[in-house]
Coordinates of N, CA and C in Angstrom, one line a residue:
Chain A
X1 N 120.8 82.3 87.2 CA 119.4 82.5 87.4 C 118.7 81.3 88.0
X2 N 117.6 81.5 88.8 CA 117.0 80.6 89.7 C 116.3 80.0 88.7
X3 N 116.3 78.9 88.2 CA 115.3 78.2 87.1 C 114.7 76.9 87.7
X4 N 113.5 76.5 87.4 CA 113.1 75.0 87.3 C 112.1 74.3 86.4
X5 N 113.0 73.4 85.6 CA 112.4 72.7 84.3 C 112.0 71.8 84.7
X6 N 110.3 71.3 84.3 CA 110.1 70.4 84.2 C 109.6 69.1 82.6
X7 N 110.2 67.8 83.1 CA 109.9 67.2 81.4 C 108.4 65.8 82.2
X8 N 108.2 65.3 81.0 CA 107.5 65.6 80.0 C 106.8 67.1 80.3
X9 N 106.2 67.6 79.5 CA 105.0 68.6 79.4 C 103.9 68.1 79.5
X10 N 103.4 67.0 79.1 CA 102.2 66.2 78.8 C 102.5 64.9 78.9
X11 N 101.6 64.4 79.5 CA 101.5 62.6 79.8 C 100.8 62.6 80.0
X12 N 100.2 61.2 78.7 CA 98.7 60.0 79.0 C 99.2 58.9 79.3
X13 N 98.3 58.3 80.3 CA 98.8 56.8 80.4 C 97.6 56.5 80.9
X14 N 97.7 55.1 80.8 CA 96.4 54.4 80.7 C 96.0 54.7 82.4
X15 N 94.7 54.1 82.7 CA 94.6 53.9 84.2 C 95.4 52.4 84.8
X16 N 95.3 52.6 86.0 CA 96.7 51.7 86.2 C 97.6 51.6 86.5
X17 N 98.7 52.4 85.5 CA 99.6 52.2 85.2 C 100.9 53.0 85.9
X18 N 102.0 53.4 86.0 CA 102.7 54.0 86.9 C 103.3 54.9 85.8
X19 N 104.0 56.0 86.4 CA 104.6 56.7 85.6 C 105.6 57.5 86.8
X20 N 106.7 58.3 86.1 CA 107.4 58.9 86.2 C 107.4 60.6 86.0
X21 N 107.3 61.7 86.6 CA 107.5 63.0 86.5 C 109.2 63.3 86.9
X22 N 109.5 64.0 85.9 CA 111.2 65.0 86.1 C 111.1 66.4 86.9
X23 N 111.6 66.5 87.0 CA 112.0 68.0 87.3 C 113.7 68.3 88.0
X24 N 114.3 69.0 87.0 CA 115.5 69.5 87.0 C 115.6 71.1 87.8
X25 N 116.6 71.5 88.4 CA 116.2 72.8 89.4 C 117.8 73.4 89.1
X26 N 117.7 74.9 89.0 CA 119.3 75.3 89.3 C 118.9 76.5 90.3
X27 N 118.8 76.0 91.5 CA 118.3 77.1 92.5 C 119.5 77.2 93.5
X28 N 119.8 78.1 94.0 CA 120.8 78.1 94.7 C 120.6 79.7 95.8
X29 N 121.2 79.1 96.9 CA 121.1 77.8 97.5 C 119.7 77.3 97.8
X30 N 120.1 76.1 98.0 CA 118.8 75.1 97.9 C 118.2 75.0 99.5
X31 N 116.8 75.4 99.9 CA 116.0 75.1 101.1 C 115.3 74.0 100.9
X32 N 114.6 73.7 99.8 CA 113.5 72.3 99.9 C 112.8 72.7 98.5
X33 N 112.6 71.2 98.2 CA 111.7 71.1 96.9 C 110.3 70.5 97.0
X34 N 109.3 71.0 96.7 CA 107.9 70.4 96.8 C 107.2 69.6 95.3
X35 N 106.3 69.3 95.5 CA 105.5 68.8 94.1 C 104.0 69.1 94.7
X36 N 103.4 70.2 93.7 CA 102.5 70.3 94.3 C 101.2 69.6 92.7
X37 N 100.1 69.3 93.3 CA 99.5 69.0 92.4 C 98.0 70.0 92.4
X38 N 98.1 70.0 91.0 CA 96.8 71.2 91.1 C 95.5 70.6 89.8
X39 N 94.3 70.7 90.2 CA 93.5 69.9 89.2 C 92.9 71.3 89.2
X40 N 92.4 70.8 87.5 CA 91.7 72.0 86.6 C 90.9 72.8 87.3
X41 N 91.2 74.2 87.5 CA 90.0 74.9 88.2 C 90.3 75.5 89.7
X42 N 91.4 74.8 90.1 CA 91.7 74.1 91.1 C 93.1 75.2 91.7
X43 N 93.6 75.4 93.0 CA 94.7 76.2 93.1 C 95.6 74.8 93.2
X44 N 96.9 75.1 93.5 CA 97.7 73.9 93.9 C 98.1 73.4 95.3
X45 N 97.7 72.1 95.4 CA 98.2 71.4 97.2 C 99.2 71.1 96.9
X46 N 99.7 71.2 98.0 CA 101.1 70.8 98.5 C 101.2 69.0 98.5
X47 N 102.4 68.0 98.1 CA 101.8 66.8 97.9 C 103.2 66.2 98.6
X48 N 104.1 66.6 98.3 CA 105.4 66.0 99.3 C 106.5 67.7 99.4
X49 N 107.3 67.4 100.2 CA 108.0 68.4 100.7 C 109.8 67.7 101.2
X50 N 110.8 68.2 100.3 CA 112.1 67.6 100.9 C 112.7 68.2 101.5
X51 N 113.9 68.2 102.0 CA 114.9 69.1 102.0 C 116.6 68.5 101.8
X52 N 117.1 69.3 102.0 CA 118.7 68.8 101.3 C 118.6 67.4 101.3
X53 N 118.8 67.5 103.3 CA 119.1 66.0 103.2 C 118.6 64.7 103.1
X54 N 116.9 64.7 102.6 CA 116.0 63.4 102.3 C 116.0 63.6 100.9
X55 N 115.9 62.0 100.4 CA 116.3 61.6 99.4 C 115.2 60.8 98.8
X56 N 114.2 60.8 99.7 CA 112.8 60.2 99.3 C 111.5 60.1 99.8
X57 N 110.4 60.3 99.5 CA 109.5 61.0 100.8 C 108.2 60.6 99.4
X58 N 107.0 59.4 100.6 CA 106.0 59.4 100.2 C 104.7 60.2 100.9
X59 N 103.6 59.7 99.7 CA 102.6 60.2 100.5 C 101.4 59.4 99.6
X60 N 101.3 58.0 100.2 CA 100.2 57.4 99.9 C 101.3 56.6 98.5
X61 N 100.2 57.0 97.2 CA 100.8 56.1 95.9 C 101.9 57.2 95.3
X62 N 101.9 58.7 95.4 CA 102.8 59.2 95.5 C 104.4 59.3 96.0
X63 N 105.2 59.1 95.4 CA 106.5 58.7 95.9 C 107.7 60.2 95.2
X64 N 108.3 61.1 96.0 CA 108.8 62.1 95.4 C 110.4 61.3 95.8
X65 N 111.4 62.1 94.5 CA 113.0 61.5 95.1 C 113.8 63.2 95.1
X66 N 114.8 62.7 95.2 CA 115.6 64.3 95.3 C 117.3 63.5 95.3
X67 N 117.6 64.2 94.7 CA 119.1 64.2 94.1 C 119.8 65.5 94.0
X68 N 120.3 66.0 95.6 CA 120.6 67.2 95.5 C 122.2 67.3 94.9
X69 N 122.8 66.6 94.3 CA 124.0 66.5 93.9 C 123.7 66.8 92.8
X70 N 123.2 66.3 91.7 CA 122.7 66.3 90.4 C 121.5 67.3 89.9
X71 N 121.2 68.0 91.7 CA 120.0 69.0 91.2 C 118.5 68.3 90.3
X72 N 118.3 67.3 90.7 CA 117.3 66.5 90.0 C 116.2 65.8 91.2
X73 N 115.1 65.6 90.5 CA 113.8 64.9 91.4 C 112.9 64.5 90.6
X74 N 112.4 63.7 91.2 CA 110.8 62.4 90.5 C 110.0 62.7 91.1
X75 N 108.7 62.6 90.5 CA 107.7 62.2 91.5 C 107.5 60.9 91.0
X76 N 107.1 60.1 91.4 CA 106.9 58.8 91.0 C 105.4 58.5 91.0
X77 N 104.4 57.9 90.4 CA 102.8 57.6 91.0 C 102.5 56.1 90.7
X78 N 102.3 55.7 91.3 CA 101.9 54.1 91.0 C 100.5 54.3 90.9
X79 N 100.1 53.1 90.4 CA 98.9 52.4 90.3 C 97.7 53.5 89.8
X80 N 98.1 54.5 89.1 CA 97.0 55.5 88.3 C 95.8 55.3 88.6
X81 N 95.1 56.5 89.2 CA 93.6 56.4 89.0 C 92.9 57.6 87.9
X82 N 92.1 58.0 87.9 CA 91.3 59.1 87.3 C 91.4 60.2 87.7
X83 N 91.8 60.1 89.1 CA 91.8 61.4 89.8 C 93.1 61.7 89.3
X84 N 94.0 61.2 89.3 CA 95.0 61.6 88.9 C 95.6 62.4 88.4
X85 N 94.4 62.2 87.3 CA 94.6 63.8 85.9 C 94.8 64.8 86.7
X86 N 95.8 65.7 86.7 CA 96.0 67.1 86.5 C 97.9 67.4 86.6
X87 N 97.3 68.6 86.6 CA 98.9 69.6 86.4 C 99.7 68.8 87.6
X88 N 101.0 68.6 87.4 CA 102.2 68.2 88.4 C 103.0 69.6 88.4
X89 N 103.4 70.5 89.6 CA 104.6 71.4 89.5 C 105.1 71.3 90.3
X90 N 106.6 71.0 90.2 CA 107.8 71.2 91.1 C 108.1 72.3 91.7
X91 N 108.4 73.0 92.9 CA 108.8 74.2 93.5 C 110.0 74.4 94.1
X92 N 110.6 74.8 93.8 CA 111.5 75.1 94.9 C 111.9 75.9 95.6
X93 N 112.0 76.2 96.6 CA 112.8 77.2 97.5 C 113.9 77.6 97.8
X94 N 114.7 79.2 97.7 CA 116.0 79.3 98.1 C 116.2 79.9 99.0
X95 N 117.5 79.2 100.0 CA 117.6 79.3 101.4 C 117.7 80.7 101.5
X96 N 118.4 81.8 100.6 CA 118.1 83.4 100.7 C 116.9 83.7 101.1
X97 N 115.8 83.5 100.6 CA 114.7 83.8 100.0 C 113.1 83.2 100.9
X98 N 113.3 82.5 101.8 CA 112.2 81.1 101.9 C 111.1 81.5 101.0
X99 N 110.5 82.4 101.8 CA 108.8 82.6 100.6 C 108.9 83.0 99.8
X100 N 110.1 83.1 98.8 CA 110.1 83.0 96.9 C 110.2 81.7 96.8
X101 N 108.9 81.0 96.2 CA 109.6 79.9 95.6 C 109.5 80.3 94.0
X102 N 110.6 78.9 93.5 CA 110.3 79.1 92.2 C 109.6 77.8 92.0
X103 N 108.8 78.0 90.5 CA 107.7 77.1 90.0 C 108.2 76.8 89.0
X104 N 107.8 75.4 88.6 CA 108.5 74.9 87.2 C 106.9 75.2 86.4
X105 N 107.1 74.7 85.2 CA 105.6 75.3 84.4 C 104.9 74.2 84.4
X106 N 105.4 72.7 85.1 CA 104.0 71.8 85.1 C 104.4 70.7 84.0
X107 N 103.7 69.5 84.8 CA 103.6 68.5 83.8 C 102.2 67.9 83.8
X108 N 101.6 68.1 82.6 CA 99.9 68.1 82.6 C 99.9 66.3 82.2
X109 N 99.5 65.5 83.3 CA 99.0 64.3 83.4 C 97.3 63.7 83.2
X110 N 97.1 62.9 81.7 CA 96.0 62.6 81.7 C 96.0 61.3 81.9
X111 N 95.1 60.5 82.9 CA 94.7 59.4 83.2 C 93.3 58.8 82.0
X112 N 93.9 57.9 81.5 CA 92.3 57.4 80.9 C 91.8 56.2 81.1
X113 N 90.3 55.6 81.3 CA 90.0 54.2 81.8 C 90.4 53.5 80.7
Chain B
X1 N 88.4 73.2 108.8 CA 89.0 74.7 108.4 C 88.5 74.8 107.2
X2 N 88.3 76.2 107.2 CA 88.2 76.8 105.8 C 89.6 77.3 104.8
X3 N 89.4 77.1 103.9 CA 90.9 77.2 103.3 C 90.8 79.1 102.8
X4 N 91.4 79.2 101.5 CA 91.6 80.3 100.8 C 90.4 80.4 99.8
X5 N 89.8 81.7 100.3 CA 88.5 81.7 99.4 C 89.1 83.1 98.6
X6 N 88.6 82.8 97.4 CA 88.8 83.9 96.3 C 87.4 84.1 95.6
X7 N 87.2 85.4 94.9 CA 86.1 85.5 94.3 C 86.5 86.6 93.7
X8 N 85.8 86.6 92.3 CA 85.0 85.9 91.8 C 85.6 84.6 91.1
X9 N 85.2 83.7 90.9 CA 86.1 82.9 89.8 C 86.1 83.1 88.8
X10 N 85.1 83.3 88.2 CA 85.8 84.0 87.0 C 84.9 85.3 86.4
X11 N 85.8 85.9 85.4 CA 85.3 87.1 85.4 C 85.8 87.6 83.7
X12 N 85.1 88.0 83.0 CA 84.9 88.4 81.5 C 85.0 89.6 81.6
X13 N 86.0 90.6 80.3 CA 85.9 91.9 80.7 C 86.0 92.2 79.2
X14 N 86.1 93.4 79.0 CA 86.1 94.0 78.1 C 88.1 94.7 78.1
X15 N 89.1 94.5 76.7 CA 90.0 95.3 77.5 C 89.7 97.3 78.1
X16 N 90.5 97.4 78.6 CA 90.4 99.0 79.6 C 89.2 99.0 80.4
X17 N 88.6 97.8 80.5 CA 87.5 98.6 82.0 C 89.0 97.7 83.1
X18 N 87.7 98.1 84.1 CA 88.8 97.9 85.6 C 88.6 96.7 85.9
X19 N 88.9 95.7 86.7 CA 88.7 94.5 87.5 C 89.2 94.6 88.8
X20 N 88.5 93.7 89.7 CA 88.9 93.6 91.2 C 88.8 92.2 91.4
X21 N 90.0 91.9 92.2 CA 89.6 90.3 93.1 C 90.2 90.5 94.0
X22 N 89.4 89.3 94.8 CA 89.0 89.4 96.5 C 89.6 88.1 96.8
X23 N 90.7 88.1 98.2 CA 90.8 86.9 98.8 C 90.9 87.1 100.4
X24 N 90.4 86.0 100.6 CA 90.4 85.7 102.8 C 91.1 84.8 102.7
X25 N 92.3 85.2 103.4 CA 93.3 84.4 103.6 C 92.7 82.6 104.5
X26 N 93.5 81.7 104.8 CA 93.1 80.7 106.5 C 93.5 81.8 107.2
X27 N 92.4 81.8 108.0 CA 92.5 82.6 109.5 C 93.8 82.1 110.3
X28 N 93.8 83.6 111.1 CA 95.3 83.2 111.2 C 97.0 83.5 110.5
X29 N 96.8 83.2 109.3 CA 98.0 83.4 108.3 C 98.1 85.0 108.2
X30 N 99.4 84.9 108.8 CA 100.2 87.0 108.8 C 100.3 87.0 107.3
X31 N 101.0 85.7 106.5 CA 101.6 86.4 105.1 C 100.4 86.2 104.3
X32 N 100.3 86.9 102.8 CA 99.3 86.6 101.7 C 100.2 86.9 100.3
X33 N 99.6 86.3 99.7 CA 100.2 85.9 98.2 C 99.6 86.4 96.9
X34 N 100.0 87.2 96.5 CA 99.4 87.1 95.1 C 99.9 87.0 93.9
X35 N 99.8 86.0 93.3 CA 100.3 85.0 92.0 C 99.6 84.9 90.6
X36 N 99.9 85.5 89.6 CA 99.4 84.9 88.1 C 100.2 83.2 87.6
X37 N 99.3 82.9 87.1 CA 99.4 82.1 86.3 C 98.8 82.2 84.8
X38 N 99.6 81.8 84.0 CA 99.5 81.8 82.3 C 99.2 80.5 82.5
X39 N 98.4 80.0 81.4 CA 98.2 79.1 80.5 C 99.4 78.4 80.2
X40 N 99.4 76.9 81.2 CA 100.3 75.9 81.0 C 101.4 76.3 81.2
X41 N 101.8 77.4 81.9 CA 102.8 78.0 83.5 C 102.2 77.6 84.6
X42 N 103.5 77.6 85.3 CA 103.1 77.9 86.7 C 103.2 79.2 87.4
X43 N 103.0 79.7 88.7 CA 102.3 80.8 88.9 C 103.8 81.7 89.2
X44 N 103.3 83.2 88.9 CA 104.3 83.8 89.0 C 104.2 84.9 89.8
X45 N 105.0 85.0 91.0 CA 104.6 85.7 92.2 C 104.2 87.6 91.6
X46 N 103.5 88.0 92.2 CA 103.0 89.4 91.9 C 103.1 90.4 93.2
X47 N 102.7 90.1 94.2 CA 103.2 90.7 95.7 C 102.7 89.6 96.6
X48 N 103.6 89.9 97.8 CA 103.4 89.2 99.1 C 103.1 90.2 99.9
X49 N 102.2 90.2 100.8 CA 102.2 90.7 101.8 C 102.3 90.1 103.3
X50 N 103.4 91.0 104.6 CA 103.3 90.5 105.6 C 102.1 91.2 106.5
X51 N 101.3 90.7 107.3 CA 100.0 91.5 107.7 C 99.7 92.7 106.9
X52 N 99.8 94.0 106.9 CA 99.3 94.8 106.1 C 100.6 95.3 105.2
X53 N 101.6 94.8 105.4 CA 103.0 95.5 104.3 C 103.3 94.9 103.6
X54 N 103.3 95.5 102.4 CA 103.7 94.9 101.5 C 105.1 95.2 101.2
X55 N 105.6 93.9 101.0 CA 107.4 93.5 101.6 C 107.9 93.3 100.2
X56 N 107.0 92.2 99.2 CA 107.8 92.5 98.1 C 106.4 92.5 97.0
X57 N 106.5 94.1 96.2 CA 105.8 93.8 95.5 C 106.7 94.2 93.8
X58 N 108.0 93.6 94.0 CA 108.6 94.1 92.5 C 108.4 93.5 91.0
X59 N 107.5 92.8 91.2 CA 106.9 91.7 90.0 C 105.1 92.3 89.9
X60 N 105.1 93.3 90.5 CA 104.2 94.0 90.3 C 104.1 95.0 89.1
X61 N 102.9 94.9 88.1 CA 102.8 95.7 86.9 C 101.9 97.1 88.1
X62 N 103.1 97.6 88.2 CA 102.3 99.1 89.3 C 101.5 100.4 88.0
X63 N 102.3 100.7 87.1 CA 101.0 101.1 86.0 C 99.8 100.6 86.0
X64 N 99.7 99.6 86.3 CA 98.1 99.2 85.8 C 97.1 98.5 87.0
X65 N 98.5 98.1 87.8 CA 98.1 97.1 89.1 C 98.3 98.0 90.1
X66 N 97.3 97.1 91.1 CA 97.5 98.0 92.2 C 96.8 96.7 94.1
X67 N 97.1 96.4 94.5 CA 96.7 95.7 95.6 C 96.8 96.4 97.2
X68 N 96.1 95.8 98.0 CA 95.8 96.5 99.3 C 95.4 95.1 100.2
X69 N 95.7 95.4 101.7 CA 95.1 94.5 101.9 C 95.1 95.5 103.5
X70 N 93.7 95.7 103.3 CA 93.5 96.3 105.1 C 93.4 95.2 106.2
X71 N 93.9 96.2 107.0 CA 93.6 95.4 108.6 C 94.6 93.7 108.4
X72 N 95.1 93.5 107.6 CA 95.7 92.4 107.3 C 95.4 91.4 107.8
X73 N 93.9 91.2 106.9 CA 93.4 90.4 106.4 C 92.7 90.0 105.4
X74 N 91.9 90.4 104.6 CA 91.9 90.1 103.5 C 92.1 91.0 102.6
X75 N 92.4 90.8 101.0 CA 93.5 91.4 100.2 C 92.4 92.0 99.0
X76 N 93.0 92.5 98.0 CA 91.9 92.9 97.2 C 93.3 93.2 95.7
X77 N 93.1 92.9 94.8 CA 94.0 93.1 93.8 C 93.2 93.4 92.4
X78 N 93.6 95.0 91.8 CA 93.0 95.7 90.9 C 93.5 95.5 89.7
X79 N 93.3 95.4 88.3 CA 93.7 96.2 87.4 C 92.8 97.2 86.5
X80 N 93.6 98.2 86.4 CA 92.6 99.5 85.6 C 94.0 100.3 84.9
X81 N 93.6 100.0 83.6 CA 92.9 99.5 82.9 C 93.6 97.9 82.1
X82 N 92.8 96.8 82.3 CA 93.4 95.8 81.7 C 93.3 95.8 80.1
X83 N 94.0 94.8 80.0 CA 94.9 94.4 78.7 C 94.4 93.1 78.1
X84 N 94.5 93.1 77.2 CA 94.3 91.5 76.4 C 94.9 90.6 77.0
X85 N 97.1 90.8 77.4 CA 97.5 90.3 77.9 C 97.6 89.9 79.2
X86 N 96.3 90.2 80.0 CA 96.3 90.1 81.4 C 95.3 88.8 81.3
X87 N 94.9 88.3 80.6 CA 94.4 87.3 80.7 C 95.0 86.1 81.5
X88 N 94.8 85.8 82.3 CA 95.3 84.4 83.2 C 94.3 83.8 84.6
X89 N 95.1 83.0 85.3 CA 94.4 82.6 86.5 C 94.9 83.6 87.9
X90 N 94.6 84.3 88.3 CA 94.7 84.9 89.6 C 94.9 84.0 91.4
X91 N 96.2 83.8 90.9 CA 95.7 83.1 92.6 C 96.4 83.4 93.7
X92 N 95.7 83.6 95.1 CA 95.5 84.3 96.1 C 96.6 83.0 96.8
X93 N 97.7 83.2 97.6 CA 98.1 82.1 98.7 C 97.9 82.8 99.9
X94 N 98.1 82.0 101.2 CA 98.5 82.3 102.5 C 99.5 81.7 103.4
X95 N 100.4 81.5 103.8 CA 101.0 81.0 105.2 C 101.1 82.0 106.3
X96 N 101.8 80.7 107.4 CA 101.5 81.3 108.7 C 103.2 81.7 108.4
X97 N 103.9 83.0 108.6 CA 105.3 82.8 108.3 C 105.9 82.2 109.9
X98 N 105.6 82.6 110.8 CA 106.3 82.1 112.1 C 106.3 80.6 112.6
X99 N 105.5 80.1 111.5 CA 105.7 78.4 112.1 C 106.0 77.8 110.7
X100 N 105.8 78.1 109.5 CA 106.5 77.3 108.1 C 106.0 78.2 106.9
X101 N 107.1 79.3 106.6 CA 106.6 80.2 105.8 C 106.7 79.5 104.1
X102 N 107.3 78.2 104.3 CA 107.0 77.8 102.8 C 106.3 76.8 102.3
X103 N 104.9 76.7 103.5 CA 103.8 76.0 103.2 C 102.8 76.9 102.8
X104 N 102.9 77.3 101.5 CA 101.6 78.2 100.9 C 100.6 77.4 100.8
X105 N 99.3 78.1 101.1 CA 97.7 77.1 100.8 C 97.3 78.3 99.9
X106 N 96.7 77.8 98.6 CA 96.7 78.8 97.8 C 95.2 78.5 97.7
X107 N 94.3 79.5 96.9 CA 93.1 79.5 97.3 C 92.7 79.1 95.1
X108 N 91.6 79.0 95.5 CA 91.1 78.0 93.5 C 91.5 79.1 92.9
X109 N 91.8 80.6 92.8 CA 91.7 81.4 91.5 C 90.5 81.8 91.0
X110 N 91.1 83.1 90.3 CA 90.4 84.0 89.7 C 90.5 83.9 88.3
X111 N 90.0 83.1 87.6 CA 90.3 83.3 85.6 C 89.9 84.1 85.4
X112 N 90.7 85.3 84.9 CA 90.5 86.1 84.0 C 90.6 85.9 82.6
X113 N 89.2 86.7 81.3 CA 89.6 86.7 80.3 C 88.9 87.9 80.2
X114 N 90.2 89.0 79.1 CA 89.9 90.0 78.7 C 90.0 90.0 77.1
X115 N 88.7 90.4 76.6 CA 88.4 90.3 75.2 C 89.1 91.7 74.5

């Protein structure tokens, strides 16, 4: 079954500071993995986009990785702002399928001053 | 550009009356999406439609649900009679499928709460 978990569930970190998002995938086969970010209220943008063979892809303080051997990916954020706060979800896509993606359930990021 | 407008944002019901939500795709975009989201999920597809056909609507609650989208373009998604359990965010996507069908722009959602 096409699944995608993501860890923490919840993360505070100060402002500033950098942090780490997971997300583990067993999609098969694999077309591309996204990280989309969605703030409260809010639907979700698109924030980086991979495919098999990139292994790392920014956008700005945003830094996503992809480990398609291991089925594993980061988002990475440096230097935390305020805006920051909100939901993180991983997607992924299967090369059967393109417009099914699957959604992980989110990793809810609170930034504080 | 205008993105994905949805309406209403949110909307209070009673359970068993009816509800309707409305989305306009970006101009332009053949496919349209329509997705629930739960509370601290992420969204879970409900039908796609390509211009006016709907291609996959199997994650569709067809008892209760029901969606249309004339002229293929903007969409309209029903339920009658809702449920306690239908409570969530409603959200509308679009892409263009002929140039990157797995760039969805999803539009802010519809929260529903049924009492």
């Amino acid at each position: 079954k096409n699944q995608v978990e993501q860890s923490p569930q919840s993360l505070i970190i100060l402002e500033g500071k950098n942090c780490t998002l997971q997300c583990n995938y067993t999609v098969s086969p694999f077309s591309n993995l996204r990280w989309y970010k969605q703030d409260t209220g809010r639907g979700p943008v698109s924030l980086t986009i991979m495919t098999f063979s990139e292994n790392t892809k920014s956008n700005g303080r945003y830094t996503a990785t992809l480990d398609a051997d291991t089925k594993q990916s980061s988002l990475h954020i440096t230097a935390s702002q305020l805006s920051d706060s909100a939901s993180y979800i991983c997607v992924v896509s299967a090369m059967d399928s393109s417009y099914k993606l699957i959604f992980g359930s989110g990793t809810r990021l609170l930034v504080r001053p | 550009e205008a993105g994905v407008v949805q309406s209403p944002r949110y909307k209070i019901i009673e359970k068993k009356q009816p509800v309707a939500f409305w989305c306009n795709p970006i101009s332009g975009h053949n496919t349209l999406y329509w997705y629930r989201q739960n509370l601290g999920q992420g969204p879970e597809l409900l039908i796609r439609y390509e211009n006016e056909e709907a291609v996959d609507d199997s994650q569709l609650p067809k008892d209760r649900f029901s969606a249309e989208r004339l002229k293929g373009v903007d969409s309209t998604l029903k339920i009658q009679p809702a449920e306690l359990g239908d409570s969530a965010v409603y959200l509308c996507a679009s892409s263009l499928e002929t140039v990157d069908p797995d760039t969805q722009y999803f539009g802010p959602g519809t929260r529903l709460t049924v009492l």
